[in-house]
Short mmCIF file of C-alpha atoms in Angstrom, two decimals:
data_model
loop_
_atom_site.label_atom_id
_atom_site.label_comp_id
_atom_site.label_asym_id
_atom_site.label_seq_id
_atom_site.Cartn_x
_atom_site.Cartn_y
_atom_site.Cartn_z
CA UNK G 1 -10.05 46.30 53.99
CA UNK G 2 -10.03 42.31 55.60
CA UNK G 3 -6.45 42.29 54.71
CA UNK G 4 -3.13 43.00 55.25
CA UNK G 5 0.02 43.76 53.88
CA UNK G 6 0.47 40.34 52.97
CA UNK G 7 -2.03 40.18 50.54
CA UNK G 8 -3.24 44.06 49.94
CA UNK G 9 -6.67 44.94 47.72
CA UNK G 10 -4.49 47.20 44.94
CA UNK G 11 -6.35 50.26 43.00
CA UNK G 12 -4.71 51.96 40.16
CA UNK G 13 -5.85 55.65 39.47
CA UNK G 14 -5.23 56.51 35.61
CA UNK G 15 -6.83 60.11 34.89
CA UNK G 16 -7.71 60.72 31.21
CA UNK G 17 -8.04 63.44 29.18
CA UNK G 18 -8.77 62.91 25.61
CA UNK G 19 -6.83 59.68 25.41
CA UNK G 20 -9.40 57.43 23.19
CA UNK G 21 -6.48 56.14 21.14
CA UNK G 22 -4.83 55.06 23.73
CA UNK G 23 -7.20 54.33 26.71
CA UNK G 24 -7.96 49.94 25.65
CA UNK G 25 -4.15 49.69 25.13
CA UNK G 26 -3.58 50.99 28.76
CA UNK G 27 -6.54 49.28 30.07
CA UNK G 28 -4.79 45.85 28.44
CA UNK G 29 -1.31 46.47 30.29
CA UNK G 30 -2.59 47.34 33.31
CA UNK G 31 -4.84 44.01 33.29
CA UNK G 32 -1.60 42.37 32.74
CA UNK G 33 -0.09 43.57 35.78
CA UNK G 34 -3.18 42.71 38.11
CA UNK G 35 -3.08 39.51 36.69
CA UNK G 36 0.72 38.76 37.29
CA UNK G 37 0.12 40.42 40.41
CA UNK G 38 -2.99 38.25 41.73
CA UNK G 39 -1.15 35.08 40.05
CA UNK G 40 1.61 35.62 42.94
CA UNK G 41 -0.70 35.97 45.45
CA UNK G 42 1.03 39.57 46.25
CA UNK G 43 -2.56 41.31 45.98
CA UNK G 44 -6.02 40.75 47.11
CA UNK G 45 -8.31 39.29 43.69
CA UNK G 46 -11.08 42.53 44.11
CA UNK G 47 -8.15 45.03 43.45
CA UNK G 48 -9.13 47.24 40.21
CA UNK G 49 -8.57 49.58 37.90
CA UNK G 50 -10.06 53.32 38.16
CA UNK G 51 -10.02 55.39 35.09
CA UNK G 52 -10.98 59.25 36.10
CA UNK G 53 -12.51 60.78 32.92
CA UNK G 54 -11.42 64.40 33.35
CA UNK G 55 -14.02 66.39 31.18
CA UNK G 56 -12.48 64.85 27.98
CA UNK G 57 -14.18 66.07 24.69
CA UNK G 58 -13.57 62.56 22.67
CA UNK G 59 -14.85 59.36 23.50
CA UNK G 60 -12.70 58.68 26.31
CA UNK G 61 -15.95 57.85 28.85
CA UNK G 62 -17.64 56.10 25.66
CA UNK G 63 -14.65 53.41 26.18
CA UNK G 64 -14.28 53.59 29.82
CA UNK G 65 -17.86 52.90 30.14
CA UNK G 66 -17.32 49.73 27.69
CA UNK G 67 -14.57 48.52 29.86
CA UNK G 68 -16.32 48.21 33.17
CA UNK G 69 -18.98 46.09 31.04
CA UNK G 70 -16.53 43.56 30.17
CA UNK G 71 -14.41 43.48 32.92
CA UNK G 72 -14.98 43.47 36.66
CA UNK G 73 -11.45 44.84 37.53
CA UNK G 74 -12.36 48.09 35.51
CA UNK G 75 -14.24 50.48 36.89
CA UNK G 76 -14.79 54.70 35.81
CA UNK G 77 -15.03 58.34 37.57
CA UNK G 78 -16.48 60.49 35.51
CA UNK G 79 -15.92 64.43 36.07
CA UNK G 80 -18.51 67.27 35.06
CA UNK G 81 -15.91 69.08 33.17
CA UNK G 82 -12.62 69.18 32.89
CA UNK G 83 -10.72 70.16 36.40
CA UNK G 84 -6.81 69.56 35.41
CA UNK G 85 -4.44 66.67 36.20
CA UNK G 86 -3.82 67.27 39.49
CA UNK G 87 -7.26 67.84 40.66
CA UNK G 88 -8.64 64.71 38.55
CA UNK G 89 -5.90 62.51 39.91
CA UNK G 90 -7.00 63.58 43.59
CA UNK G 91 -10.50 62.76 42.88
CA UNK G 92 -9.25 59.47 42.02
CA UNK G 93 -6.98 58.94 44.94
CA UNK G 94 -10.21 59.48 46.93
CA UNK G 95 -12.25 57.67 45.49
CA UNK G 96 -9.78 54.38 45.34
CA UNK G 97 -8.94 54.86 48.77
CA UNK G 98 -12.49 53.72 50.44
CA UNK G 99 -11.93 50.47 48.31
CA UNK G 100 -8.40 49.60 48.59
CA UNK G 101 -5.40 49.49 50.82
CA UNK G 102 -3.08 51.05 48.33
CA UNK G 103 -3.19 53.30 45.47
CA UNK G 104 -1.05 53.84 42.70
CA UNK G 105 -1.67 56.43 40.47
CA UNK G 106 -0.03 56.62 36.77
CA UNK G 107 -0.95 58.55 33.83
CA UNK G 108 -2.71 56.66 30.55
CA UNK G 109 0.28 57.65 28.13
CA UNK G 110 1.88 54.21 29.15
CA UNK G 111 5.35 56.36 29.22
CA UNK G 112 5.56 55.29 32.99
CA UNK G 113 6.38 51.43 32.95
CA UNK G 114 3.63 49.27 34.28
CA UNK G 115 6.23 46.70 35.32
CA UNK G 116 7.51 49.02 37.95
CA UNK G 117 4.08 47.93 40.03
CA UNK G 118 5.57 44.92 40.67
CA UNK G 119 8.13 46.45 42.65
CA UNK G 120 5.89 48.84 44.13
CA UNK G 121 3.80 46.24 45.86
CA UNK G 122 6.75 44.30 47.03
CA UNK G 123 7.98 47.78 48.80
CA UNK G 124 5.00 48.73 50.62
CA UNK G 125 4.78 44.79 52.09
CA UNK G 126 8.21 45.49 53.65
CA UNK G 127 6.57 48.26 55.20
CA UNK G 128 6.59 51.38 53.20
CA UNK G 129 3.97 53.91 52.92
CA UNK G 130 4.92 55.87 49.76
CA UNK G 131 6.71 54.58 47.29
CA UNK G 132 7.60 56.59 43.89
CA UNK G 133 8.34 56.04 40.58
CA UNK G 134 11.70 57.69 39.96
CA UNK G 135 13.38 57.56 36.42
CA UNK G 136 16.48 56.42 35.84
CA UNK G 137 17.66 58.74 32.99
CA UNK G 138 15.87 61.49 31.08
CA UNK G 139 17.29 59.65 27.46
CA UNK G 140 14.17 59.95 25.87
CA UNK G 141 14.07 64.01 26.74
CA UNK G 142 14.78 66.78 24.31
CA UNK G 143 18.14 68.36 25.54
CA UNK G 144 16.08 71.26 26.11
CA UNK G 145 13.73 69.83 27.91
CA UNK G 146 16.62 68.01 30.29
CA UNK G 147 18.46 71.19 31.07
CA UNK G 148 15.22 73.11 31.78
CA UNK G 149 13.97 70.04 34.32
CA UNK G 150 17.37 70.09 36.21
CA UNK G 151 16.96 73.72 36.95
CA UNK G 152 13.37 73.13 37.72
CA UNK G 153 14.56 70.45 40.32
CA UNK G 154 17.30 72.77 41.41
CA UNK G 155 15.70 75.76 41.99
CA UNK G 156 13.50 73.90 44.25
CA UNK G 157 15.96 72.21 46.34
CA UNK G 158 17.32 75.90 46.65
CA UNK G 159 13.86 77.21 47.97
CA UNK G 160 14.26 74.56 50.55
CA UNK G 161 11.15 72.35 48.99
CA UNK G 162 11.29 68.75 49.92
CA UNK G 163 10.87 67.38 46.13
CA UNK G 164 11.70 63.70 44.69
CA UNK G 165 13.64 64.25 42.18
CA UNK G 166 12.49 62.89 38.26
CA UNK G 167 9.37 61.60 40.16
CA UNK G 168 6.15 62.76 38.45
CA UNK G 169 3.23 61.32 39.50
CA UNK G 170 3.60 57.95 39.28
CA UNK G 171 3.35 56.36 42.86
CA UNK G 172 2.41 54.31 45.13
CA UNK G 173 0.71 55.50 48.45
CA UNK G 174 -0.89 53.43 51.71
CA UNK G 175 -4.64 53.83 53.17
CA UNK G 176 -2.80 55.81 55.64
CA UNK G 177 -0.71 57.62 54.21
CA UNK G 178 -4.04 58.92 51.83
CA UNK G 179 -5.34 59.92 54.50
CA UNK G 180 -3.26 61.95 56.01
CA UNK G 181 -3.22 63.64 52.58
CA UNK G 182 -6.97 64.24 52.45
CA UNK G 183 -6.10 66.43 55.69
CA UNK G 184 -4.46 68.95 53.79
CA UNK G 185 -6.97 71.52 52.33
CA UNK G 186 -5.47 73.99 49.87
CA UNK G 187 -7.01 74.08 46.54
CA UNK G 188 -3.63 75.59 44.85
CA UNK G 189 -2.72 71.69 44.55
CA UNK G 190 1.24 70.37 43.72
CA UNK G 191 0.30 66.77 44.66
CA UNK G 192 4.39 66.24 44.04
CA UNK G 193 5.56 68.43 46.57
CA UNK G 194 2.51 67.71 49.62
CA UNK G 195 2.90 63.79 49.17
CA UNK G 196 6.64 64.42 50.55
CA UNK G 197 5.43 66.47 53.38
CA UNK G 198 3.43 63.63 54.65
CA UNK G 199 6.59 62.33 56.53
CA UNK G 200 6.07 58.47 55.92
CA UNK G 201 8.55 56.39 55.44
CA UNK G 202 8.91 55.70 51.97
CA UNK G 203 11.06 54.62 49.08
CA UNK G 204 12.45 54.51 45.07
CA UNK G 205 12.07 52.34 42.25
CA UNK G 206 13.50 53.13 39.38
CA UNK G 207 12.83 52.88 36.02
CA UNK G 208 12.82 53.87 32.46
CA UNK G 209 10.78 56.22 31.06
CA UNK G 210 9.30 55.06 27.91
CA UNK G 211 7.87 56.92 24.86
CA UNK G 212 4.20 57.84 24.56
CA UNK G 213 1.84 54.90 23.49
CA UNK G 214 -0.42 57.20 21.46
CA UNK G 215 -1.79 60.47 21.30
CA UNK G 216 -0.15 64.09 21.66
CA UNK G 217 1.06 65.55 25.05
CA UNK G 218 -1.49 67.45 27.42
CA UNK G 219 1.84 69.11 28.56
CA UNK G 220 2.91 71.73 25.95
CA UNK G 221 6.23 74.02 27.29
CA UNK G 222 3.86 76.94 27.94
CA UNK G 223 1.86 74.30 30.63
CA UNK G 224 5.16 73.02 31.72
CA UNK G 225 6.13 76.78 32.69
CA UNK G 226 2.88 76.99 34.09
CA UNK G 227 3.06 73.73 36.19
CA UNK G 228 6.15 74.95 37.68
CA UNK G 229 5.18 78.29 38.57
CA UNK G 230 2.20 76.77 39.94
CA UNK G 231 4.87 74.40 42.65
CA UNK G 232 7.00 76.86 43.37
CA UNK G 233 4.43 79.82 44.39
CA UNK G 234 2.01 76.63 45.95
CA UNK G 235 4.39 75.39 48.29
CA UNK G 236 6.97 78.20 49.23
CA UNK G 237 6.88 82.10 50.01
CA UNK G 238 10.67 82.24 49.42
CA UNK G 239 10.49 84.26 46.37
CA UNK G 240 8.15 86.99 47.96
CA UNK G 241 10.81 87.35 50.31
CA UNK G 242 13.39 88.26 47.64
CA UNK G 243 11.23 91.12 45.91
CA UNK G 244 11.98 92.29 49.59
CA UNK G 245 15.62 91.63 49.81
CA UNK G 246 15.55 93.21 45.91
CA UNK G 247 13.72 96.12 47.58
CA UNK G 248 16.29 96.25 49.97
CA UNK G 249 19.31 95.99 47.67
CA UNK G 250 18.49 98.46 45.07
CA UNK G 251 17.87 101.45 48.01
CA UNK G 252 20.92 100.64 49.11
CA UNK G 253 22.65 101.50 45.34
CA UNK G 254 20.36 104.04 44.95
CA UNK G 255 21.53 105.48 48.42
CA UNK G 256 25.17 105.33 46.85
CA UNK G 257 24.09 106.70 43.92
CA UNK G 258 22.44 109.52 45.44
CA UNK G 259 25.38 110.50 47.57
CA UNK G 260 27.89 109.93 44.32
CA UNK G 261 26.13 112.65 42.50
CA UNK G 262 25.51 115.23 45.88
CA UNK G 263 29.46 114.96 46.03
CA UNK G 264 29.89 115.65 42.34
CA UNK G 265 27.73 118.49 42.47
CA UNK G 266 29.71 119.70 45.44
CA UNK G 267 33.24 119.37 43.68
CA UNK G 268 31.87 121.09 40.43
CA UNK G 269 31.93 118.10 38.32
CA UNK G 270 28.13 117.22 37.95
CA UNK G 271 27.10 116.43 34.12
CA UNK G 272 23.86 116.03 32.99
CA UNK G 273 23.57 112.34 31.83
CA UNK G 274 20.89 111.12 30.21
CA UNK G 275 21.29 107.12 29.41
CA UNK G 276 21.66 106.56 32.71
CA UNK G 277 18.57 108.38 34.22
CA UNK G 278 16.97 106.51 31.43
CA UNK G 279 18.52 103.07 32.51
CA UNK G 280 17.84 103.41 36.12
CA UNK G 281 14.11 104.23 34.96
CA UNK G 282 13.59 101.00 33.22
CA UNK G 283 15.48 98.88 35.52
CA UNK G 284 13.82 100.25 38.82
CA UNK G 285 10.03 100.09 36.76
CA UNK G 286 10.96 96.54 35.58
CA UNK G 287 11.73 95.64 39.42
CA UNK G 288 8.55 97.43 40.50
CA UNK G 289 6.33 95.53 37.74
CA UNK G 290 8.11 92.35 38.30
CA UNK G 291 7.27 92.60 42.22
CA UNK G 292 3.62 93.83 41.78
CA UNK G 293 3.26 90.25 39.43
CA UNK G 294 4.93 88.18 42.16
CA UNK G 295 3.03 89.41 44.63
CA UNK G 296 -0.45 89.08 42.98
CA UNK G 297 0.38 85.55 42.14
CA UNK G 298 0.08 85.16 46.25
CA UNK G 299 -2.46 87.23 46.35
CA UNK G 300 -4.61 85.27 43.39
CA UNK G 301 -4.07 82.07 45.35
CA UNK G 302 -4.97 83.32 48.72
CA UNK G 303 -8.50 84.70 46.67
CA UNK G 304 -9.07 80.79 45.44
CA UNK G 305 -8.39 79.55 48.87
CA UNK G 306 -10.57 82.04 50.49
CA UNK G 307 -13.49 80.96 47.90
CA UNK G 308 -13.31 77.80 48.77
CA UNK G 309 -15.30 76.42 45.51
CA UNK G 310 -15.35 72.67 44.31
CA UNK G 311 -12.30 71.02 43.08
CA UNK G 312 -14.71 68.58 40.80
CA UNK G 313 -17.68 67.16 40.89
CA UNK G 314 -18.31 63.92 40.36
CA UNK G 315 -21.15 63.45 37.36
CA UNK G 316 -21.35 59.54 36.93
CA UNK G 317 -19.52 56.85 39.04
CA UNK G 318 -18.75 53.30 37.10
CA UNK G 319 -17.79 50.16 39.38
CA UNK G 320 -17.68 46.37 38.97
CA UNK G 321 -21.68 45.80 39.38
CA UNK G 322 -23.67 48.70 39.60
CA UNK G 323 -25.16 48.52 35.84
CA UNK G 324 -26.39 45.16 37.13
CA UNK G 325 -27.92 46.81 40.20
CA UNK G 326 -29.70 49.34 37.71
CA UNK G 327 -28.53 52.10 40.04
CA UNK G 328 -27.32 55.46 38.67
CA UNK G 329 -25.00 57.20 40.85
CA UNK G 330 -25.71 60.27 41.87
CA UNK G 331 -23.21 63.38 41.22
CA UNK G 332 -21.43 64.88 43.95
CA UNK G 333 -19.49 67.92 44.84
CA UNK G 334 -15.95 67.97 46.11
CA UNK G 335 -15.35 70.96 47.91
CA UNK G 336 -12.21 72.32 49.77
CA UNK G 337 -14.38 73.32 53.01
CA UNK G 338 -13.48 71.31 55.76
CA UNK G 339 -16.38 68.32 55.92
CA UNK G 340 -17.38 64.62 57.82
CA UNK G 341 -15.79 62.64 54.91
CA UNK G 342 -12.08 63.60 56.15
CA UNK G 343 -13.11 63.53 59.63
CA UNK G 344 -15.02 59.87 59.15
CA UNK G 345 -12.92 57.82 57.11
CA UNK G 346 -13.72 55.12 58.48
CA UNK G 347 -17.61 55.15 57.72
CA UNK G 348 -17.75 53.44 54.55
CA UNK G 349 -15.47 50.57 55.33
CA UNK G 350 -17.95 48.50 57.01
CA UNK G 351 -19.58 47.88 53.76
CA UNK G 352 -16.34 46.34 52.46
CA UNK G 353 -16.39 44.00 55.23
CA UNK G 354 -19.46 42.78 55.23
CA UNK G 355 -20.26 39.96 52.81
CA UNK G 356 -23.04 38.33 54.82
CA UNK G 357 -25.33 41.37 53.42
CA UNK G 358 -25.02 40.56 49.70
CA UNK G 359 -24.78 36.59 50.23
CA UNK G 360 -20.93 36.58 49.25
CA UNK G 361 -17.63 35.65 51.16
CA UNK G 362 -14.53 37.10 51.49
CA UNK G 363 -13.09 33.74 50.24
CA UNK G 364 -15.00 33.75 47.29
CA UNK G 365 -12.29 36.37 45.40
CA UNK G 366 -13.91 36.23 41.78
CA UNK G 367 -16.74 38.46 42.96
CA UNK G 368 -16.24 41.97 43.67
CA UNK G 369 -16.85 43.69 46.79
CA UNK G 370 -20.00 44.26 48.09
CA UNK G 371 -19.69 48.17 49.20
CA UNK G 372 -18.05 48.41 44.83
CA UNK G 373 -21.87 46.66 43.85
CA UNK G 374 -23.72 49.82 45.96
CA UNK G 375 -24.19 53.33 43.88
CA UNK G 376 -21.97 56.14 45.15
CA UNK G 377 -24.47 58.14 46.43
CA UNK G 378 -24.45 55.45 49.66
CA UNK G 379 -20.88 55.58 49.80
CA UNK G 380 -19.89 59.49 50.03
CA UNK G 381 -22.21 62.85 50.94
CA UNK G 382 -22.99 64.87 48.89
CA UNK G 383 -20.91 67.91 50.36
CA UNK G 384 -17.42 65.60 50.43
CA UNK G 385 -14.74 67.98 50.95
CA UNK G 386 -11.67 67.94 49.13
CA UNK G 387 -9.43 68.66 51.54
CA UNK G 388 -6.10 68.27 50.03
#
């Protein structure tokens, strides 16, 4: 990147769906914070702003594509359709990544404070990798919504999952330690629970979470549920193994059970009793149907793996420059086969550092970076993998 910690080149990944009433408000605080930011001297002056456009149906790219016209910190992703959060923010991350030396990634809801970047940036110069955005009290959560996020946090703790805690997405991650994270390849994607696998060394800031900006939620309860399921069954087999410790436990009652009535039918006391064949019916086919759903869960997720179809593709690519080019990027495929990208991340770095080619100088920090003027097509194959 040409610097160091000292003085890091900063992206921020914001992935949108439908968020045209709030998108220019977002856009304004986060060109705030990179101004504070550069003011200090704590980041490089070509750190930007990357706002994924994740197959929204309003005019979210319409305003995206508006920003990077008018400013040079703002740049756009723009998906083919609409992939979901987690996918869309990892299209991001990559993307950022070739340009920057860290990455945060929030959501454009402005619930997570912007200030908190501050903080972030000062962490990873003492050193840190990974740093996330934990809150520091859930008073702006339903009661409902509290109890059922503690258990949520719970349960995984108890399936031994190494989870942060009231830590969505909003983080801060190194070069390195993104990636190490474009090494892992599973398309059944819980970005919350890999990014702690990683093993960096890595901190908390905390702060409080604020009320949405503008707009509705894109998490309802019954995508919430979904979202959970989808962590739990990504990142842990331990509930497989207790439809087998149920299998286990309910031979042994019905062994008991069976031995109970061969003994009453020995001593002359057997009666006929119908509520509790009937109960032992339902409960042993609720098990059975309860088991069969577990287990094709697994089963569904080992069929997307196996697949191995794109994550996104990538249908138009907006950066500081390349409307002044006249170049149209080209779209390109992410897919989850294993590919050069993960194994060559070092390829398209040279262009970063190499100002002589476009008549510019490193010291010169109001112009953007040479390899962020060139179309994307020159910057990634078209057969990328996503490997996370």
């Amino acid at each position: 990147m040409g610097k160091t910690k000292e003085q890091p080149v900063l992206g921020i990944v914001v992935p949108c769906y439908n968020e045209e009433e709030v998108i220019e408000q977002t856009a304004g605080e986060l060109r705030r914070v990179l101004d504070q930011l550069m003011r200090e001297e704590l980041v490089d002056k070509r750190s930007f702003v990357l706002f994924v456009n994740d197959g929204s149906k309003d005019r979210t790219w319409e305003l995206i594509t508006g920003l990077t016209e008018q400013d040079k910190h703002m740049s756009g992703l723009n998906l083919a359709a609409n992939v979901g959060h987690q996918n869309a923010l990892l299209a991001g991350l990559k993307n950022a990544k070739k340009h920057a030396d860290c990455v945060v990634s929030i959501d454009a809801d402005l619930q997570d404070d912007v200030r908190a970047i501050h903080d972030f940036v000062l962490r990873y110069r003492e050193g840190y990798e990974i740093v996330y955005g934990v809150r520091s009290s859930r008073s702006t959560d339903t009661a409902f919504k509290r109890s059922t996020a503690l258990a949520f946090y719970r349960l995984m703790d108890w399936l031994g999952l190494r989870i942060v805690g009231n830590h969505a997405d909003y983080r801060l991650m190194s070069r390195r330690a993104l990636d190490e994270l474009e090494r892992f390849t599973e398309v059944n994607l819980f970005l919350r629970g890999l990014v702690p696998m990683l093993g960096f060394r890595s901190t908390n800031v905390y702060y409080e979470r604020l009320e949405r900006a503008a707009g509705e939620s894109k998490y309802p309860l019954g995508k919430m549920i979904a979202f959970a399921l989808e962590g739990i069954t990504s990142l842990s087999v331990k509930p497989i193994r207790l439809v087998t410790a149920a299998g286990f436990a309910i031979f042994g009652v019905s062994a008991i059970m069976g031995l109970y009535a061969l003994l009453s039918k020995l001593i002359g006391n057997a009666v006929t009793g119908w509520t509790s064949l009937i109960l032992s019916i339902w409960f042993i086919g609720g098990v059975q149907l309860l088991s069969v759903g577990l287990i094709g869960e697994y089963i569904g997720k080992i069929y997307k793996e196996v697949k191995r179809r794109p994550l996104y593709i990538v249908e138009d690519e907006l950066s500081p420059g390349v409307r002044e080019m006249g170049a149209a990027p080209a779209a390109r495929t992410e897919s989850a086969n294993e590919g050069s990208l993960r194994n060559e991340p070092d390829n398209a770095e040279p262009a970063r550092n190499e100002p002589e080619s476009s008549g510019t100088s490193e010291n010169e920090p109001a112009k953007p970076a040479p390899s962020r003027n060139e179309p994307a097509n020159a910057v990634s194959p078209s057969n990328e993998p996503a490997s996370v």
